mmCIF file of C-alpha atoms in Angstrom:
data_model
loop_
_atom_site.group_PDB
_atom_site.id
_atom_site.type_symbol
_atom_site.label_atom_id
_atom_site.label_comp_id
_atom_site.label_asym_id
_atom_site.label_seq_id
_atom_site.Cartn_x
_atom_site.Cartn_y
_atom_site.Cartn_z
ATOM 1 C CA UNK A 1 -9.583 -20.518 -3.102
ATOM 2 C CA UNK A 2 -9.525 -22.479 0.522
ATOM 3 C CA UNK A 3 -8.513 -20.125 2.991
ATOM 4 C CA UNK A 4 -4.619 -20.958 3.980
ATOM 5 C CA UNK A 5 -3.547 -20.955 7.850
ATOM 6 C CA UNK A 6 -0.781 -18.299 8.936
ATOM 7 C CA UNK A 7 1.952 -21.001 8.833
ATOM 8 C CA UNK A 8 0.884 -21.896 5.495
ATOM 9 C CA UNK A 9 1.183 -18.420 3.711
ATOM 10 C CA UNK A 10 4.205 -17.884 5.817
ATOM 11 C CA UNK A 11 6.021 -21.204 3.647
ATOM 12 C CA UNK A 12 4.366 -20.241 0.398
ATOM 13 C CA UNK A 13 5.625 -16.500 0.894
ATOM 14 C CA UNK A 14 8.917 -17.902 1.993
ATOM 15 C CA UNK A 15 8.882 -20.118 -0.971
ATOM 16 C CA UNK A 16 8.207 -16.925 -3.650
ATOM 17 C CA UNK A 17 10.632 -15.146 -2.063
ATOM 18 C CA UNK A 18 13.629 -17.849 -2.369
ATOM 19 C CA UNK A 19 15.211 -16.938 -5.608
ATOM 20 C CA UNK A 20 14.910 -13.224 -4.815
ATOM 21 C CA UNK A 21 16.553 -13.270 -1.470
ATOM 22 C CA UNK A 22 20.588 -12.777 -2.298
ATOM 23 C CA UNK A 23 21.517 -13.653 1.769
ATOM 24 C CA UNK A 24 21.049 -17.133 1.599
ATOM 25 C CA UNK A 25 22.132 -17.399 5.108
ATOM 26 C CA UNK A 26 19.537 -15.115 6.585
ATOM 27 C CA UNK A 27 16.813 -17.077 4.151
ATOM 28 C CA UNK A 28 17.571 -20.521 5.991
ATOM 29 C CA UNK A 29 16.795 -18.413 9.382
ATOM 30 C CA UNK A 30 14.188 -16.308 8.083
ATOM 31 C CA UNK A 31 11.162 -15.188 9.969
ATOM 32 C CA UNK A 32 7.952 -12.721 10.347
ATOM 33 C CA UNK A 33 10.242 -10.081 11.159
ATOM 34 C CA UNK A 34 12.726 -10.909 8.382
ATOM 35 C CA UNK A 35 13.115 -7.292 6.374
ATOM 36 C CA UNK A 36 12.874 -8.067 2.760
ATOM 37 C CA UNK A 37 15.851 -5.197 1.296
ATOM 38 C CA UNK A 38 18.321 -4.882 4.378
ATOM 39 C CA UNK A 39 17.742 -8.119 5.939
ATOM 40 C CA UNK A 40 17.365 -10.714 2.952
ATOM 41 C CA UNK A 41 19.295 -8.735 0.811
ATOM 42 C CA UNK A 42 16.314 -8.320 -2.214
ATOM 43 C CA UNK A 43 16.864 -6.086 -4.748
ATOM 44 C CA UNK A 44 14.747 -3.307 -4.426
ATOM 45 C CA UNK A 45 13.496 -3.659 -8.230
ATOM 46 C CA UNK A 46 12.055 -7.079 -7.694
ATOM 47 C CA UNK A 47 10.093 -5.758 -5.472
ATOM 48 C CA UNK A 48 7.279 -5.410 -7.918
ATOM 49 C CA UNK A 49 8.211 -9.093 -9.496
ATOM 50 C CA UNK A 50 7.657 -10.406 -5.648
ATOM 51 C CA UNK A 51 4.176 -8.663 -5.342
ATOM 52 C CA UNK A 52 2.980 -10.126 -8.675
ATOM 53 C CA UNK A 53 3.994 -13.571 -7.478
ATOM 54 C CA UNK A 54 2.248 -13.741 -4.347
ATOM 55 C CA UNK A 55 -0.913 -12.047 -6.897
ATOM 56 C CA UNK A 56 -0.746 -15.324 -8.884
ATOM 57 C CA UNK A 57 0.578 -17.783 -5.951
ATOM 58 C CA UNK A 58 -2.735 -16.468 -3.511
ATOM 59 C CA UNK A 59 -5.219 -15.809 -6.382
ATOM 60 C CA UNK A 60 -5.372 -11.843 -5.103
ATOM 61 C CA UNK A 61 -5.281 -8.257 -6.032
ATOM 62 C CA UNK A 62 -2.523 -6.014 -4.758
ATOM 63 C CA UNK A 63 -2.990 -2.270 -5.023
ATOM 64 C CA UNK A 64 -0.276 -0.174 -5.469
ATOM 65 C CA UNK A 65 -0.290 1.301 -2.033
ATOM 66 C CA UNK A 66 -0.702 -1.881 -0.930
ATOM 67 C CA UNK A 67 2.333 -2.961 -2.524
ATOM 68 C CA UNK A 68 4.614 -0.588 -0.606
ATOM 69 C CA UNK A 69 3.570 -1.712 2.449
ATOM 70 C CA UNK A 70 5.340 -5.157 1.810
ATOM 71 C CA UNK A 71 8.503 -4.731 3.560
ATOM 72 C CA UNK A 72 8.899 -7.828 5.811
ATOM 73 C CA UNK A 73 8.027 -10.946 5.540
ATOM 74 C CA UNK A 74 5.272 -10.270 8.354
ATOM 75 C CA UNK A 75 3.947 -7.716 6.188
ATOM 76 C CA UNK A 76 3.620 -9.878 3.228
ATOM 77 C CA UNK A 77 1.477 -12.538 5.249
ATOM 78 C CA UNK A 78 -0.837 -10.282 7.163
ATOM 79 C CA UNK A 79 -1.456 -8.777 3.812
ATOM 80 C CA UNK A 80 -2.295 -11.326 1.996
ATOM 81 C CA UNK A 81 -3.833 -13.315 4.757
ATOM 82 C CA UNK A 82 -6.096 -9.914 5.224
ATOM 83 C CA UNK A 83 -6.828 -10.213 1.560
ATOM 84 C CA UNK A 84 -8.196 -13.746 1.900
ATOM 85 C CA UNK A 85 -10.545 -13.137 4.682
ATOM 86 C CA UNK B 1 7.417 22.119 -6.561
ATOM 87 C CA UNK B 2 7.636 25.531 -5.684
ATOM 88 C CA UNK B 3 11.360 24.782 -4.225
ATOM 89 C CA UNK B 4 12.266 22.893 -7.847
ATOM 90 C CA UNK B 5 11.608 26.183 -9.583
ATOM 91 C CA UNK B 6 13.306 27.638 -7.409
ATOM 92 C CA UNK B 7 15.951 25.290 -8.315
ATOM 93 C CA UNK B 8 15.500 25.741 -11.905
ATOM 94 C CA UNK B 9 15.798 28.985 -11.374
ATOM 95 C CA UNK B 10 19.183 29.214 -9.913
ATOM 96 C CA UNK B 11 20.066 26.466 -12.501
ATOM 97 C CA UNK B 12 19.343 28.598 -15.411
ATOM 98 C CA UNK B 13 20.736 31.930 -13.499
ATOM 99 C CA UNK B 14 24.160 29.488 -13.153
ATOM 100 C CA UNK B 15 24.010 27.560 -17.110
ATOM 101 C CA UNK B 16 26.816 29.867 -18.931
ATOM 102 C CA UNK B 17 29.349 28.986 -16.038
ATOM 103 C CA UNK B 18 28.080 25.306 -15.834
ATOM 104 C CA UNK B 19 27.895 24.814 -19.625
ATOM 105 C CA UNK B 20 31.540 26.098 -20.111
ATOM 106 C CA UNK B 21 32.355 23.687 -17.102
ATOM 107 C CA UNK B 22 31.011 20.929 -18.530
ATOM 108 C CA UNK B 23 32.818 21.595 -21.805
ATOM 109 C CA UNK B 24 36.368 21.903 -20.163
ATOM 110 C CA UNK B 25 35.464 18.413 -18.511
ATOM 111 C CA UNK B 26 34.373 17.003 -21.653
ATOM 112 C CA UNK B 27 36.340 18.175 -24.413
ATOM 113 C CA UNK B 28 39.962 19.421 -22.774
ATOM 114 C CA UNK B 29 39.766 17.299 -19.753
ATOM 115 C CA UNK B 30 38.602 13.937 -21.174
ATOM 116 C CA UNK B 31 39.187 15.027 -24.279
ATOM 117 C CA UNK B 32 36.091 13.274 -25.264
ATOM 118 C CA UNK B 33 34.683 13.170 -28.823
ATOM 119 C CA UNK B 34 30.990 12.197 -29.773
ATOM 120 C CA UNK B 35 30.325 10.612 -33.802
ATOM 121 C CA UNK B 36 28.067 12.322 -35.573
ATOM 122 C CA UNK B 37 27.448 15.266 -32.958
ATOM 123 C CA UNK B 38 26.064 17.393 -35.451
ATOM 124 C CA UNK B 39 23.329 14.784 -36.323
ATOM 125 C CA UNK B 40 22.710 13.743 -32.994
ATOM 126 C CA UNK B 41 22.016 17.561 -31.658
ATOM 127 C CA UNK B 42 19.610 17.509 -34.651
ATOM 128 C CA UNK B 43 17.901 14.694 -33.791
ATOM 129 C CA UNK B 44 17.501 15.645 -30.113
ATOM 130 C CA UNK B 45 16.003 19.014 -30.911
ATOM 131 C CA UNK B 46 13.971 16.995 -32.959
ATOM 132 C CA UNK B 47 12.480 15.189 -29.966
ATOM 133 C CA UNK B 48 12.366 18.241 -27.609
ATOM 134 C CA UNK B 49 10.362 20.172 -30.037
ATOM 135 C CA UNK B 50 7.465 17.803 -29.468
ATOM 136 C CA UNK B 51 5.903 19.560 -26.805
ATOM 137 C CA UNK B 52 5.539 15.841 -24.936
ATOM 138 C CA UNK B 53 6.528 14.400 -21.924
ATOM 139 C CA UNK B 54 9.573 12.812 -22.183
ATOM 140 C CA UNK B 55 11.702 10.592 -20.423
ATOM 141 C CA UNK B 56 15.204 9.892 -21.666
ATOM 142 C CA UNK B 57 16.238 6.510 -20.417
ATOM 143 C CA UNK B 58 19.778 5.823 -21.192
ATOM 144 C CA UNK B 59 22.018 2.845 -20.717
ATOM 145 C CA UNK B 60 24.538 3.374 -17.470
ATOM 146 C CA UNK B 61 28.181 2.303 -18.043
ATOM 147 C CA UNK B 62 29.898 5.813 -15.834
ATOM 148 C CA UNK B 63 29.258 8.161 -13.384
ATOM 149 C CA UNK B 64 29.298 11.076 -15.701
ATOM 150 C CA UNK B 65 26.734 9.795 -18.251
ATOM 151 C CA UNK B 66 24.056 12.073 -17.502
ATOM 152 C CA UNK B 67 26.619 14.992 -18.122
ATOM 153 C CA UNK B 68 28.281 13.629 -21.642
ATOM 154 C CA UNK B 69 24.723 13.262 -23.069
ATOM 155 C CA UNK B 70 23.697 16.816 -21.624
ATOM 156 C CA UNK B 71 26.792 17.664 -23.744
ATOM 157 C CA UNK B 72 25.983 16.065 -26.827
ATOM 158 C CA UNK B 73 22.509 17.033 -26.876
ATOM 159 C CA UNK B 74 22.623 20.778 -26.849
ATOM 160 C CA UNK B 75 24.885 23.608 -26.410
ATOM 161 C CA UNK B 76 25.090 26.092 -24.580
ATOM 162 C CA UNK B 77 23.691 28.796 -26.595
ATOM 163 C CA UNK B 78 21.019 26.544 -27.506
ATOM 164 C CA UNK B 79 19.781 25.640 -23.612
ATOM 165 C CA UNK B 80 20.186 28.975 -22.677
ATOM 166 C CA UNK B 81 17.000 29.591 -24.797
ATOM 167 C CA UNK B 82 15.979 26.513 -24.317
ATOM 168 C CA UNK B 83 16.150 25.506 -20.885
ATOM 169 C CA UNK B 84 14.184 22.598 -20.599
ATOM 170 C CA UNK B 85 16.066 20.881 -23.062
ATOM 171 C CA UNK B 86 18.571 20.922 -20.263
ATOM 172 C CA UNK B 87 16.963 17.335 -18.660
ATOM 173 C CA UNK B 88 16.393 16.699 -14.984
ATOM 174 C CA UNK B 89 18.531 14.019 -13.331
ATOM 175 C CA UNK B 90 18.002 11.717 -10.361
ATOM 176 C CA UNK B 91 21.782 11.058 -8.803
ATOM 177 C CA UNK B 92 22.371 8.337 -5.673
ATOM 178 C CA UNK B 93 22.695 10.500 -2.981
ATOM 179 C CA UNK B 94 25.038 8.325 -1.657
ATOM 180 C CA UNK B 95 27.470 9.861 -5.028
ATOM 181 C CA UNK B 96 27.565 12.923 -3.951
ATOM 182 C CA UNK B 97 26.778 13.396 -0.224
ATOM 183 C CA UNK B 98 30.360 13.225 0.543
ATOM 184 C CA UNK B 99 31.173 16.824 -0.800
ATOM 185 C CA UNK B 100 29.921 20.460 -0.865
ATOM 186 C CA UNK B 101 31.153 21.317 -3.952
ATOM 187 C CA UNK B 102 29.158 18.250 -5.475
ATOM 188 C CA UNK B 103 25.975 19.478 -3.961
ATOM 189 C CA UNK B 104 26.062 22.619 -5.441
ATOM 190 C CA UNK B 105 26.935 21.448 -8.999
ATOM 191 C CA UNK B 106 24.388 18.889 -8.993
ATOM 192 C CA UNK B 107 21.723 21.259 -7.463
ATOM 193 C CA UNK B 108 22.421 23.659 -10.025
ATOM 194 C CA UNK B 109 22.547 21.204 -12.781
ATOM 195 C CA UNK B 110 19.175 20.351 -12.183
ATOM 196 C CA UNK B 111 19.482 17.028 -10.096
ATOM 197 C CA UNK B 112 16.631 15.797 -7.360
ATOM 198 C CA UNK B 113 18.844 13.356 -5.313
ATOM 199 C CA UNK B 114 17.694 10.165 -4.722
ATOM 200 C CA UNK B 115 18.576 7.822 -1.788
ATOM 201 C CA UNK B 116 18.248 4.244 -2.814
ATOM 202 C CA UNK B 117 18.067 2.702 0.403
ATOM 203 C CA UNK B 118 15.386 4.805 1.252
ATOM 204 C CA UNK B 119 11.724 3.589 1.780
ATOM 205 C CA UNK B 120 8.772 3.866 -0.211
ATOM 206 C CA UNK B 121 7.834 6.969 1.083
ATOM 207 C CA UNK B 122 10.897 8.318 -0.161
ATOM 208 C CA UNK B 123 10.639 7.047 -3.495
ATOM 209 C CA UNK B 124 7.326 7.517 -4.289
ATOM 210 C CA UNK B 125 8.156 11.442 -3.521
ATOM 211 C CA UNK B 126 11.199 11.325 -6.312
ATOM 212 C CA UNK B 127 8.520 9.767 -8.459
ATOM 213 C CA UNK B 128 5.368 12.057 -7.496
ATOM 214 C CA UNK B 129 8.451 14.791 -8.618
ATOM 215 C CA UNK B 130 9.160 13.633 -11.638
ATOM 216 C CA UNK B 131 5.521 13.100 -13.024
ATOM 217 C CA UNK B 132 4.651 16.702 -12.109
ATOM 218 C CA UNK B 133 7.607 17.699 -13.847
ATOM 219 C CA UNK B 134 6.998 15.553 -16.848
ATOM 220 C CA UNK B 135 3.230 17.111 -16.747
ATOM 221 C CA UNK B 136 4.625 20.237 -16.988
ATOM 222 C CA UNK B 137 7.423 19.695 -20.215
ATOM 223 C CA UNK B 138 10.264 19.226 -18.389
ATOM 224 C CA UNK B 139 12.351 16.641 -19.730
ATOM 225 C CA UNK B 140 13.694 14.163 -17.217
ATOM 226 C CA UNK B 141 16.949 11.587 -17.739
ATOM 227 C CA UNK B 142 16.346 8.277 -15.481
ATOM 228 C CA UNK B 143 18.544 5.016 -16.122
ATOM 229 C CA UNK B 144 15.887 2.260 -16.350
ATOM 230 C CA UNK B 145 18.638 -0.234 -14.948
ATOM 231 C CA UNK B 146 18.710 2.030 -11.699
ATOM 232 C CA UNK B 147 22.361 1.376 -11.643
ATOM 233 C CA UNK B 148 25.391 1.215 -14.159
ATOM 234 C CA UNK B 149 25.607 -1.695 -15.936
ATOM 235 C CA UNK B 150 27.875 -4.153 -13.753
ATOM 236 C CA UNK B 151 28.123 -6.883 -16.554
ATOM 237 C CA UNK B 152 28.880 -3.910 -19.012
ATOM 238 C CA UNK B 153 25.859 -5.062 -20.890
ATOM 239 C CA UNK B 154 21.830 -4.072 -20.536
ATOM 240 C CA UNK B 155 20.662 -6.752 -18.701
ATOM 241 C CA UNK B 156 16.559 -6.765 -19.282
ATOM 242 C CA UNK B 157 15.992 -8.671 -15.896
ATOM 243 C CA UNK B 158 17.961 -6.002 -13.724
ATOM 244 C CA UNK B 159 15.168 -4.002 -14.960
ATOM 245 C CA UNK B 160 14.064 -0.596 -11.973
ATOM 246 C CA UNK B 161 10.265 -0.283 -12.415
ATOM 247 C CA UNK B 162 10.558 3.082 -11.054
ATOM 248 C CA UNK B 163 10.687 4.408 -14.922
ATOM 249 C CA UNK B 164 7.338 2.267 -15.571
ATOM 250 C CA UNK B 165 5.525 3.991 -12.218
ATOM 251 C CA UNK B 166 6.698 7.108 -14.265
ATOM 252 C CA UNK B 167 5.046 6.154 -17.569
ATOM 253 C CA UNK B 168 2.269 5.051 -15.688
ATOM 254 C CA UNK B 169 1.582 8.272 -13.831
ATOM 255 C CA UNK B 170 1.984 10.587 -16.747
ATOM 256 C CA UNK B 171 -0.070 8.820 -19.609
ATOM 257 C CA UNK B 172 1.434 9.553 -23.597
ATOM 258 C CA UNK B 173 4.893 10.306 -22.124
ATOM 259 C CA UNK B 174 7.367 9.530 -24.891
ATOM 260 C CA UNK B 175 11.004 7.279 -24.053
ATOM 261 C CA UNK B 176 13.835 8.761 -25.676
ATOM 262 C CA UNK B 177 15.933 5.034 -25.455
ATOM 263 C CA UNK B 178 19.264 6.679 -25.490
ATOM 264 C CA UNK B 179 22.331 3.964 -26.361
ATOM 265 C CA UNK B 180 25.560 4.766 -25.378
ATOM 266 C CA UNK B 181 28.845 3.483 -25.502
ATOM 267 C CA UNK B 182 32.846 4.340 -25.937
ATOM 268 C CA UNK B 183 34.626 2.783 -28.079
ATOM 269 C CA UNK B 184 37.357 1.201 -25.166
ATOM 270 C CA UNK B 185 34.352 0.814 -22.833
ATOM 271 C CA UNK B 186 34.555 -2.923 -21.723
ATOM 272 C CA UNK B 187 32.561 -2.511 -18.977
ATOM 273 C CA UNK B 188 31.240 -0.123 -16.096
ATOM 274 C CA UNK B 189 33.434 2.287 -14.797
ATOM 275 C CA UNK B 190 33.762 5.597 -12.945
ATOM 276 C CA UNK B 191 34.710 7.763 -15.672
ATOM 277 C CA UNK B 192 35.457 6.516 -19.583
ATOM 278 C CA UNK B 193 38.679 6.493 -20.350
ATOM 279 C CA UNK B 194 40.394 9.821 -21.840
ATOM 280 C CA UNK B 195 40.163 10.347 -25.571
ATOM 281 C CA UNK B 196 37.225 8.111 -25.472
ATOM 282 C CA UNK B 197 35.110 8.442 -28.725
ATOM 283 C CA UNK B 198 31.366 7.667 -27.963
ATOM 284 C CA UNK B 199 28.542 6.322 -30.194
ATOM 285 C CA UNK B 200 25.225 7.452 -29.628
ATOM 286 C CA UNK B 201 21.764 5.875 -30.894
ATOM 287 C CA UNK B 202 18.758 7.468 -29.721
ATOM 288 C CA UNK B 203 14.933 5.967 -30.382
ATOM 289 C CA UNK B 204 11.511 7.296 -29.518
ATOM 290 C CA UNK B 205 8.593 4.854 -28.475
ATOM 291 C CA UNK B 206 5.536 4.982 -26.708
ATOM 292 C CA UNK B 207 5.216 1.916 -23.635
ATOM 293 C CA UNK B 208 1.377 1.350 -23.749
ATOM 294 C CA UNK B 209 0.070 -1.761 -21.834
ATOM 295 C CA UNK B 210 -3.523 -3.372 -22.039
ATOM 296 C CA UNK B 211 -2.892 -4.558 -17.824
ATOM 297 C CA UNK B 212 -3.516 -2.758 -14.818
ATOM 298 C CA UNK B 213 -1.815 -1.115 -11.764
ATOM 299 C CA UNK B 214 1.450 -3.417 -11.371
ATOM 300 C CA UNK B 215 1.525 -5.568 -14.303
ATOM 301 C CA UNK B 216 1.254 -2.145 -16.667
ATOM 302 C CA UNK B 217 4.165 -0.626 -14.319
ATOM 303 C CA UNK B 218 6.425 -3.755 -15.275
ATOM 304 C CA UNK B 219 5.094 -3.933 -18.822
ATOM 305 C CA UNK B 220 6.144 -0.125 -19.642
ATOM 306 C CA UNK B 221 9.674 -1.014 -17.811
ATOM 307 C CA UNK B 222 9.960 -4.209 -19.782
ATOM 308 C CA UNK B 223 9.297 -2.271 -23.485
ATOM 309 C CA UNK B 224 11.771 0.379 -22.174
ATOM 310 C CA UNK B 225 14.558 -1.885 -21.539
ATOM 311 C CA UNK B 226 13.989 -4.403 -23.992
ATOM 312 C CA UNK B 227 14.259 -1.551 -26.747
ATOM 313 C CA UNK B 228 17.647 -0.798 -24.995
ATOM 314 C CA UNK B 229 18.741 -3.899 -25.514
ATOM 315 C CA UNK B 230 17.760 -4.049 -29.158
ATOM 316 C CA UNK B 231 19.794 -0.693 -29.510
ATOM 317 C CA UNK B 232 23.001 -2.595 -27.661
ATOM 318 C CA UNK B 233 22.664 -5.987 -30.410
ATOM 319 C CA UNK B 234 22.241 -3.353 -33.428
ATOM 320 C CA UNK B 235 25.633 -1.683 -31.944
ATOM 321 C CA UNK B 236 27.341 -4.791 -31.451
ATOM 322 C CA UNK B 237 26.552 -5.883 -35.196
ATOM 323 C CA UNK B 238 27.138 -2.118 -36.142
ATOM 324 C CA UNK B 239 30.715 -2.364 -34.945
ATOM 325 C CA UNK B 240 31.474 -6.340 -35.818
ATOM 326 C CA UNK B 241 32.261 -7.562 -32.441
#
């Protein structure tokens, strides 16, 4: 798979996390720091759901560990960006 | 693990008082009545026999279902000897913070408290606790929904997948799929209403998953909560609604 810019994995992670996010408000302003539990208001159980969708959206493997590390939105892009270098 | 038995400890030291407590609540307080107790004590001892690991995983309508299924599963004679029948329980934190007196019955009723805002440090360490446990024959209770029921119905996407990082931790562990209702419970509530009569189904499987890592964790929570669900239809047709 091509390797995606940082402003690309940002919209595609954006994009996965959509129908998870409850605060549609802070969605519309969301951003690298944007927490996904207290700020977007995801339910902590999807959690797993969200890592499996960026697996199949970005072609990677997430470890477990790995997984838990995915609190912002930030997180979520280094890590996968880190995974596709 | 050294401070659960500890706890355990204290818990067991403490059952006679407890058990009679929970009785008064149940049966003179709420004056609460269970359909076919008899059968459903059988059944349980059944399951604890085993030997296994095992996980009950209950539907969650009220705050107190943890304590009207420790009450129809044993009594108190019975837990006294034995005491791991007597299942572990993971409260919110945020239930029973508020008051000593809460503390101190849930510590002695053997509860590991849970804060559901906290991080995944702090859940993985609730987990890590329950798998030793589990490894060790203690029974644990955990409500795969992670919190009660606010349609009033098991709802297979609301799905926690802490209960399949639990399966997954502690390979062969067996789901006691525990479906509960009262006959006037509409929906979720604090406490079921008094006089309520309750119907209990309980069913043993084994999740197993051919995937890996993540996808395995939401399989095994997927199996769990879809069998719930099946119990909840076969009620509903049970009953005629």
């Amino acid at each position: 798979m091509e390797k995606m810019e940082e402003q690309q994995v940002f919209d595609k992670v954006v994009e996965v996390l959509t129908p998870y996010a409850r605060d549609k408000e802070a969605l519309a302003s969301v951003s690298l720091e944007s927490d996904l539990l207290k700020g977007l208001q995801v339910n902590s159980s999807r959690l797993v759901d969200i890592v499996l969708d960026f697996e199949d959206k970005f072609d990677i493997e997430i470890a477990d560990e790995e997984a838990d590390q995915v609190t912002t939105v930030g997180a979520a892009v280094s890590l996968i960006l880190a995974k596709q270098a | 693990m050294r401070g659960l038995g500890f706890q355990r400890f204290i818990g067991h030291l403490c059952l006679l008082p407890l058990g009679f407590l929970i009785i008064l609540l149940m049966r003179f307080r709420g004056r609460y009545k269970l359909k076919h107790h008899r059968e459903l004590r059988r059944r349980f001892k059944e399951v604890a026999a085993s030997g296994d690991p095992i996980l009950i995983c209950p539907n969650h309508l009220t705050l107190i279902d943890s304590v009207i299924l420790l009450w129809a599963f044993g009594s108190i004679p019975w837990y006294l000897f034995h005491y791991r029948g007597f299942a572990w329980n993971i409260p919110a934190v945020e239930n029973v913070k508020t008051k000593l007196s809460w503390r101190i019955i849930t510590y002695i009723s053997k509860c590991v408290l849970i804060d559901r805002l906290g991080g995944a440090e702090h859940r993985n360490q609730i987990f890590s606790i329950i798998r030793q446990c589990l490894r060790r024959g203690d029974i644990f209770t955990i409500f795969p929904e992670g919190t009660r029921s606010r349609s009033g119905s098991v709802q297979v996407d609301d799905v926690a997948y802490g209960v399949g990082r639990i399966i997954q931790g502690v390979p062969g562990t067996k789901v006691l799929c525990v479906y509960m209702r009262g006959d006037q419970q509409d929906a979720y509530s604090a406490f079921p209403k008094k006089g309520e009569r309750f119907d209990i189904s309980l069913e043993v499987i084994t999740p197993s998953s051919a995937n890996k890592g993540l996808r395995a964790v939401r399989d095994y929570s997927r199996q769990v909560i879809e069998k719930l669900k099946e119990m909840e239809d076969r009620y509903y047709s049970r009953i005629g609604d």
